[in-house]
Coordinates of N, CA and C in Angstrom, one line a residue:
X1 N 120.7 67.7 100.4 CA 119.7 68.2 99.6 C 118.7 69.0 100.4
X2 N 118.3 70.5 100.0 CA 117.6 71.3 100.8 C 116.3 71.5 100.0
X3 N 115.7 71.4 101.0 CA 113.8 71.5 100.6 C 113.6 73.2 100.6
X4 N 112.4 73.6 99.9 CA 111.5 74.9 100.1 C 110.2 74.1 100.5
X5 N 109.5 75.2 101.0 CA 108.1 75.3 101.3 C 106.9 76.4 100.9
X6 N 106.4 75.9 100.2 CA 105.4 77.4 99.6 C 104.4 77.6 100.6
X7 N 104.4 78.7 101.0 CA 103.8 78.8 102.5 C 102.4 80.3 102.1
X8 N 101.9 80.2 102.3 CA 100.1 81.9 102.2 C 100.8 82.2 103.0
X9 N 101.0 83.8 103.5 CA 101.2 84.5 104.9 C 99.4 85.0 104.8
X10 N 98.8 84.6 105.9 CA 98.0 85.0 106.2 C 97.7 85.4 107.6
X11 N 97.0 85.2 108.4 CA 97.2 85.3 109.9 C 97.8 83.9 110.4
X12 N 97.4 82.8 109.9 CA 98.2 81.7 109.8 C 98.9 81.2 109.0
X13 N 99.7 80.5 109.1 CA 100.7 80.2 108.0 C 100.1 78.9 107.2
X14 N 99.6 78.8 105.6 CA 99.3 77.3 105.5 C 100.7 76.7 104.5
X15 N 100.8 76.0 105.0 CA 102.2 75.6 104.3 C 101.3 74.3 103.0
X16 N 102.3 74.0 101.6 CA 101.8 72.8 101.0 C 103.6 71.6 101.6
X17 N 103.3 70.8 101.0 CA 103.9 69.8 100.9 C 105.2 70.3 100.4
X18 N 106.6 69.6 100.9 CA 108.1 70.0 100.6 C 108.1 70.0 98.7
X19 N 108.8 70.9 98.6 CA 108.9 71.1 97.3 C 110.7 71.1 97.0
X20 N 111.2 70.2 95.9 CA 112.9 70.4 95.8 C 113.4 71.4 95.6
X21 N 114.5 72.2 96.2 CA 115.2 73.4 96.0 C 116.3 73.1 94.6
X22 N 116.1 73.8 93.9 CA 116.9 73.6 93.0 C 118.1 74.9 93.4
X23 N 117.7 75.7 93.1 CA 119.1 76.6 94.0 C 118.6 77.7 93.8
X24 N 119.4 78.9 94.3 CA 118.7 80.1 95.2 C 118.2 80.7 94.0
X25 N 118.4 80.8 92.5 CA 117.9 82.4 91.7 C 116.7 81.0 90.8
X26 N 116.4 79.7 91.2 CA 115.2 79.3 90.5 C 114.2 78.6 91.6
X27 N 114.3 79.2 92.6 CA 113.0 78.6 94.0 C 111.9 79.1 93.1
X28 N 111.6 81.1 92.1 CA 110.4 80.9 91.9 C 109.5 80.1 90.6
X29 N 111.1 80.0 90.0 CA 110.6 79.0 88.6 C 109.9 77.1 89.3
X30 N 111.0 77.5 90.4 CA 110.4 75.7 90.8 C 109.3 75.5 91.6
X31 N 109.0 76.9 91.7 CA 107.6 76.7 92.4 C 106.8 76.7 91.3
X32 N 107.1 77.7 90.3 CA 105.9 77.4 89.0 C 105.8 75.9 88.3
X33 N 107.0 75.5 88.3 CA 106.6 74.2 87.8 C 106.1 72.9 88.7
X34 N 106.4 73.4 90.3 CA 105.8 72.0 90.7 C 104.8 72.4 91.9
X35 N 104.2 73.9 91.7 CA 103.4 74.4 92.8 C 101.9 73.8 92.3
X36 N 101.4 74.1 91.3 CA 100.1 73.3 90.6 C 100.2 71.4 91.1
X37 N 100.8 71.2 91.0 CA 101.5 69.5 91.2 C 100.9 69.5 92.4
X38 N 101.4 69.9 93.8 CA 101.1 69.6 95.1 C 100.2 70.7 95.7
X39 N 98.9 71.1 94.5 CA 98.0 72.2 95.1 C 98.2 73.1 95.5
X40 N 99.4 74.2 95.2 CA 99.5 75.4 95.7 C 98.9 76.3 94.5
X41 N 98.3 77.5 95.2 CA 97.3 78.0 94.0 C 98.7 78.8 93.1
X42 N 97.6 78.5 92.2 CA 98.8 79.4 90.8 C 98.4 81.1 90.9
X43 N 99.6 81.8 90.6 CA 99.3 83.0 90.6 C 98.8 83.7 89.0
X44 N 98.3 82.6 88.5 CA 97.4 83.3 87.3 C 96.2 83.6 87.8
X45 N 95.4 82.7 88.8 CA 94.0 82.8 89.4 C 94.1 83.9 90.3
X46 N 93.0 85.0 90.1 CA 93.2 85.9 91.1 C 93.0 85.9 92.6
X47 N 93.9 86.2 92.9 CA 93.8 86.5 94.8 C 93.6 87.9 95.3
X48 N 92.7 87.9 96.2 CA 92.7 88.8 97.2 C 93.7 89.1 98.3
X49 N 95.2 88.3 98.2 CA 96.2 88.8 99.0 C 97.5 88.6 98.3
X50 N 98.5 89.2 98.5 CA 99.7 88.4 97.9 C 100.5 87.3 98.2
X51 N 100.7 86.2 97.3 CA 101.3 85.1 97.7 C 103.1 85.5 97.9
X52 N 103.5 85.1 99.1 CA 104.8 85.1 99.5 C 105.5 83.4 99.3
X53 N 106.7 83.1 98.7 CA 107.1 82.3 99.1 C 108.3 82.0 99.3
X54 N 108.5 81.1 100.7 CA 109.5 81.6 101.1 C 110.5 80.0 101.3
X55 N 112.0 80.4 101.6 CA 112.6 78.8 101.9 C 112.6 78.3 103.2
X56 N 112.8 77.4 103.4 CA 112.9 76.9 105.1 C 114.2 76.1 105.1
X57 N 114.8 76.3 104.0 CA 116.5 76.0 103.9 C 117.7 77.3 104.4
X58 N 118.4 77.0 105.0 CA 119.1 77.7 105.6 C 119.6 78.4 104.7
X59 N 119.9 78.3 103.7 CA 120.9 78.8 102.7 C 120.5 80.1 101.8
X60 N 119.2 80.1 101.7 CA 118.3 80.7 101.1 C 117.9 81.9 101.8
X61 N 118.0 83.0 101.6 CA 117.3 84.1 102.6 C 116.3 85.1 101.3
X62 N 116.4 85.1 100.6 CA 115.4 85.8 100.0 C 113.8 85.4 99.6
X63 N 113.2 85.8 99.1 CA 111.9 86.0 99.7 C 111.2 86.5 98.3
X64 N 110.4 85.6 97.6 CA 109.5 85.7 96.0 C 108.6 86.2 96.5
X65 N 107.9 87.5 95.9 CA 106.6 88.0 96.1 C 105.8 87.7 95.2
X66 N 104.7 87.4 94.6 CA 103.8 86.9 93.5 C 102.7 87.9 94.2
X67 N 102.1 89.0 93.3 CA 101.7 90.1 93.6 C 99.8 89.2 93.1
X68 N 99.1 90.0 93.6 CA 97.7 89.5 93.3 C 97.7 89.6 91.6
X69 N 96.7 89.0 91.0 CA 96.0 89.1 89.2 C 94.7 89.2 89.4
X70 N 94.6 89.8 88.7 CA 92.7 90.0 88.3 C 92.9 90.1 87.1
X71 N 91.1 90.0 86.4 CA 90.9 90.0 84.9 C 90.6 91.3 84.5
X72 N 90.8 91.6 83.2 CA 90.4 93.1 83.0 C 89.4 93.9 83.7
X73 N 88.4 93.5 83.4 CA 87.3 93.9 83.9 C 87.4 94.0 85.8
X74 N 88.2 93.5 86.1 CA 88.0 94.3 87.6 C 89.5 94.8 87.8
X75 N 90.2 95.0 86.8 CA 91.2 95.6 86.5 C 90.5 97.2 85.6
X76 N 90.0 97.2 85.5 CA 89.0 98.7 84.9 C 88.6 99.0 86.1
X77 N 87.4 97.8 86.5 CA 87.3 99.1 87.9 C 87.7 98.9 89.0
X78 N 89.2 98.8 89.0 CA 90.3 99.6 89.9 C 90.6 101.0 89.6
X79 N 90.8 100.4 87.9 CA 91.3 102.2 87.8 C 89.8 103.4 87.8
X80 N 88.7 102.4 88.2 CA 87.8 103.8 88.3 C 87.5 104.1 89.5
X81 N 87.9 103.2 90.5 CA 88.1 103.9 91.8 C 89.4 104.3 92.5
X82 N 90.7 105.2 91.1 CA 91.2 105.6 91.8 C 92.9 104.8 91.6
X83 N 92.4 103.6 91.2 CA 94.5 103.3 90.4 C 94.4 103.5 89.4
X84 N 96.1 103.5 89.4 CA 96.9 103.9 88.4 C 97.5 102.9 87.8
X85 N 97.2 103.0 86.1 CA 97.7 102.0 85.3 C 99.1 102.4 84.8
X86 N 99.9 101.1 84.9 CA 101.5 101.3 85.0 C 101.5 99.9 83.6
X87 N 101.7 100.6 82.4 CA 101.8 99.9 81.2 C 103.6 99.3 81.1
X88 N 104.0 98.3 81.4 CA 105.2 98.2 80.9 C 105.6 97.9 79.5
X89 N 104.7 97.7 78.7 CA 104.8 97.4 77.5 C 105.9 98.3 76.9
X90 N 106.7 97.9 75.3 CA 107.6 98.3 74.2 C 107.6 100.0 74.1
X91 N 107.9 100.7 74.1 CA 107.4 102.3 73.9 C 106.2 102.3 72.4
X92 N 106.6 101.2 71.4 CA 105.7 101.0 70.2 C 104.5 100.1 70.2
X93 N 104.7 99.2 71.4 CA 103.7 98.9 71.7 C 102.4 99.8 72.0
X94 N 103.0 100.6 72.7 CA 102.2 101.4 73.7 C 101.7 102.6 72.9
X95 N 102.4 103.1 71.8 CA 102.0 103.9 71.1 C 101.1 103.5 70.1
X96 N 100.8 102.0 69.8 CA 100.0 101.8 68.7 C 98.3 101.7 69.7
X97 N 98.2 101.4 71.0 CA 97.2 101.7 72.0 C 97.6 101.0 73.1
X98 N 96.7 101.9 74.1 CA 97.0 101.9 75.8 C 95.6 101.8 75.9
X99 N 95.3 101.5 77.2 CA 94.2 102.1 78.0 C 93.9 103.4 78.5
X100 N 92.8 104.2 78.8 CA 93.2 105.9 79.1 C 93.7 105.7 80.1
X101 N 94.7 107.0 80.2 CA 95.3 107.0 81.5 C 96.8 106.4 81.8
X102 N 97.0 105.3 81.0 CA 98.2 104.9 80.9 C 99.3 105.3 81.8
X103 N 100.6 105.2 82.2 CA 101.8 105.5 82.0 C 102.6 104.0 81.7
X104 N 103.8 104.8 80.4 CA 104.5 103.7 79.9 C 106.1 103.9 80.3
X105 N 106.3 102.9 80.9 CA 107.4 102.9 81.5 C 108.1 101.1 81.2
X106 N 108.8 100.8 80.2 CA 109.0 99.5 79.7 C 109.8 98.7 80.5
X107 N 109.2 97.3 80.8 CA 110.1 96.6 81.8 C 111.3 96.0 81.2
X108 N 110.8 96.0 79.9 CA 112.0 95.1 78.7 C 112.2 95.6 77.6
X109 N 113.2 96.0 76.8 CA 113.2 96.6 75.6 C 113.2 95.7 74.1
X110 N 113.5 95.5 73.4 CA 113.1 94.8 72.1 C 114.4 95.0 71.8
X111 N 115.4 94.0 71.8 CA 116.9 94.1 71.4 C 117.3 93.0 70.4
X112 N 117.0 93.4 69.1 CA 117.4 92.6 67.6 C 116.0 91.8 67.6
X113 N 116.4 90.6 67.9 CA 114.7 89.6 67.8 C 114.3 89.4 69.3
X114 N 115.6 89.3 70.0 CA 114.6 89.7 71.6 C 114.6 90.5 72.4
X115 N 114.3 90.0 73.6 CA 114.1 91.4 74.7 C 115.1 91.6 75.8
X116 N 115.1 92.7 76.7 CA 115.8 92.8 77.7 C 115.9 93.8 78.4
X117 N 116.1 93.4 79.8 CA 115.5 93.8 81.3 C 115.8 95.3 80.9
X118 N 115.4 96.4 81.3 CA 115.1 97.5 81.6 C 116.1 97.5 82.7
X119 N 117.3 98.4 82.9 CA 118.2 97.8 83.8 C 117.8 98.7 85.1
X120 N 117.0 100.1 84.5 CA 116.7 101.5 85.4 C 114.6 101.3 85.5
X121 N 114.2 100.4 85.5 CA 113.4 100.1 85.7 C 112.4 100.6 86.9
X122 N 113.1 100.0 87.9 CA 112.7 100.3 89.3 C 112.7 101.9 89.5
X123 N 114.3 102.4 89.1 CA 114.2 103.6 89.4 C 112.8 104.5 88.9
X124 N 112.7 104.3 87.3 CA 111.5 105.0 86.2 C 110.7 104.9 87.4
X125 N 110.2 103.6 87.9 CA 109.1 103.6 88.4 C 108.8 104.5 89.9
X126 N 110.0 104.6 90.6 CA 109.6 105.1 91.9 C 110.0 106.7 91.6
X127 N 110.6 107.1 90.3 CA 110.1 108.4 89.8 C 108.5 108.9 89.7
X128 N 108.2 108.2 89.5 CA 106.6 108.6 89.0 C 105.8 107.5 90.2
X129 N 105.6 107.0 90.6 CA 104.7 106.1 91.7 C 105.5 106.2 93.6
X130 N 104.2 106.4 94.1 CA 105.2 106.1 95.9 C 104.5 104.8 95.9
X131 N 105.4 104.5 97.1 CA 106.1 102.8 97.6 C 104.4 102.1 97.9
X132 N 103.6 103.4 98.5 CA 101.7 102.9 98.8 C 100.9 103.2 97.6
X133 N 101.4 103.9 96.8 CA 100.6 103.9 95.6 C 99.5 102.3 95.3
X134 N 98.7 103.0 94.5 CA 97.7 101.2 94.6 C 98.0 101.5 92.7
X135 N 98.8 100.8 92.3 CA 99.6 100.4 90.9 C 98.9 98.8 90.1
X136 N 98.0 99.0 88.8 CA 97.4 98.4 87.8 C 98.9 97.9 86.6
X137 N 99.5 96.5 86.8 CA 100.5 96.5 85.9 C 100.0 96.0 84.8
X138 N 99.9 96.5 83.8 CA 99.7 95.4 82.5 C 100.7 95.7 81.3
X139 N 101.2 94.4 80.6 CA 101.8 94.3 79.1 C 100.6 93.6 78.2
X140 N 101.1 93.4 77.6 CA 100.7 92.8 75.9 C 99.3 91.4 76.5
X141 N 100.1 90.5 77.3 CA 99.1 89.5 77.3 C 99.3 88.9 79.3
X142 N 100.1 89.4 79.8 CA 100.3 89.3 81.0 C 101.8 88.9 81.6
X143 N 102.6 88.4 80.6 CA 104.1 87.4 81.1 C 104.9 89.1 82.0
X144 N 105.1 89.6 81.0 CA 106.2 91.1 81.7 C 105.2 91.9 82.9
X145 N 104.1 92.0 82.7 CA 103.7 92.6 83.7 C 103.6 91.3 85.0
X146 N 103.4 90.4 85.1 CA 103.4 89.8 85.9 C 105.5 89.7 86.8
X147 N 105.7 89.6 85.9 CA 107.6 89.5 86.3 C 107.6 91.2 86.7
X148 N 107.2 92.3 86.4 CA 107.7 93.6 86.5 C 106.6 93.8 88.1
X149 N 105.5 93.3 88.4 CA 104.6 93.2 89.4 C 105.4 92.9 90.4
X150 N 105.8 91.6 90.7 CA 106.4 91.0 91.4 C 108.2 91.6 91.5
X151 N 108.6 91.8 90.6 CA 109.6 93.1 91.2 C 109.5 93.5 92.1
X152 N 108.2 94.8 92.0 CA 107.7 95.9 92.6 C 107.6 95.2 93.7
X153 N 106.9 94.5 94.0 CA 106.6 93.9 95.5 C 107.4 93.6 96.1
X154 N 108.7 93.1 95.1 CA 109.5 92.8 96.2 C 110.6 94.1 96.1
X155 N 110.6 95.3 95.5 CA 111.2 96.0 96.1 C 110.5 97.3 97.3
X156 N 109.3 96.4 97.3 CA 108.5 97.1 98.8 C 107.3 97.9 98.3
X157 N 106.9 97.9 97.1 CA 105.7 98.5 96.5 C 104.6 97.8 97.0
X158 N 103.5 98.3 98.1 CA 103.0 97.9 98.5 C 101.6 97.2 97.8
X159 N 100.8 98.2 96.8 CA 99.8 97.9 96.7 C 99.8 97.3 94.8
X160 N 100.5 96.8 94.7 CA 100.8 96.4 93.2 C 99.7 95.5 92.7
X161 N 99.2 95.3 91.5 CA 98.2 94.5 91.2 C 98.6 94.1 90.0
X162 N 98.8 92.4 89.1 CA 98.8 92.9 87.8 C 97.5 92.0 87.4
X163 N 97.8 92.3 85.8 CA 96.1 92.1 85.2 C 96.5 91.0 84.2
X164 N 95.5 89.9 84.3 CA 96.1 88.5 84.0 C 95.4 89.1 82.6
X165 N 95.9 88.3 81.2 CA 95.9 88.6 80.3 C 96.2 90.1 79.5
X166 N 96.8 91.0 79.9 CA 97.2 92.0 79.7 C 96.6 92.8 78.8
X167 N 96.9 93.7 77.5 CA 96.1 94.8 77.0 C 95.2 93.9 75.6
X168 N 95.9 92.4 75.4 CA 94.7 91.7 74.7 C 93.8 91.7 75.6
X169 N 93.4 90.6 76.6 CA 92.2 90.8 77.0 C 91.8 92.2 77.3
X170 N 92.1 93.1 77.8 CA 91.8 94.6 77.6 C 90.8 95.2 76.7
X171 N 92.1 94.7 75.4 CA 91.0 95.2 73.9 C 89.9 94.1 73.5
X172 N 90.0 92.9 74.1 CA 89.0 91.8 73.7 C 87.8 92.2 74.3
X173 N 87.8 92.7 75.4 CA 86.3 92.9 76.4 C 86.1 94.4 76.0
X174 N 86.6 94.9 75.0 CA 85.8 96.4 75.0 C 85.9 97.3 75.5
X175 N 87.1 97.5 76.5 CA 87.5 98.4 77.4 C 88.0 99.6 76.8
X176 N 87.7 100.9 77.4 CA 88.2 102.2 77.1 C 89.9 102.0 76.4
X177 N 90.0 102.5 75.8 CA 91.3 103.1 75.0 C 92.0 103.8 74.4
X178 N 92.9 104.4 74.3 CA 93.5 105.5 73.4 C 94.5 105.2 72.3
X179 N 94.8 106.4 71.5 CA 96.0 106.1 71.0 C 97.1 107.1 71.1

């Protein structure tokens, strides 16, 4: 039986308590479900750095990025000094309102009653964004932009941010909009 370790990269490493490996494509689900449990901070609370986590099982070589979250409001002013809002929301989503500024680039499409992965995703994105770009991700309430965030980071997008509650809380605080 092989352990993970949810580890901060900081200038030190602070490691929490062994956590069970369930196997290599659900380390980041098993950190969501047993990282709250043994105090590791959850990536709904905003951080000022990106959470990495990584295995200390041999077997395991890849590497979860969990990109920072903020709340709208310091998600607005990002984009007023200067980022760019990266809406992954439905193309109808997006057309019924965005934030100004927007671009819509969907992580998931709406296929019969559900959804599904955007298979050219990455590409859309590094069409229109470079790898230092400082990138604002929001959907509908936060779930896709948080999974399309952490993508990005882990395909080397450096400055990715997504925005915990997505374009509800957005529209709930009064924030600028279009249609």
């Amino acid at each position: 039986m092989a352990f993970s370790y949810a580890c901060v990269s900081l200038p030190i490493s602070i490691c929490t308590q062994p956590l069970l490996k369930r196997s290599q494509t659900t380390l980041f689900s098993s950190w969501r479900a047993y990282g709250p449990k043994y105090g590791i901070i959850s990536a709904k609370k905003s951080l000022p750095f990106s959470l990495r986590i990584r295995s200390m099982a041999s077997d395991l070589s890849s590497e979860a990025v969990v990109p920072r979250s903020v709340p709208v409001r310091v998600a607005h002013e990002l984009l007023q000094a200067g980022h760019r809002y990266l809406d992954v929301r439905t193309v109808d989503e997006f057309n019924a309102g965005r934030p100004v500024g927007a671009i819509n680039i969907p992580y998931m499409f709406k296929v019969g009653s559900g959804m599904s992965k955007n298979p050219n995703f990455l590409e859309e994105v590094s069409s229109v964004f470079g790898k230092d770009d400082e990138i604002i991700v929001g959907c509908q309430s936060g779930k896709r932009s948080l999974m399309a965030a952490t993508e990005l980071s882990s395909a080397g997008f450096t400055g990715v941010t997504d925005i915990a509650g997505g374009y509800s809380a957005w529209v709930q605080n009064g924030l600028p909009m279009e249609q």
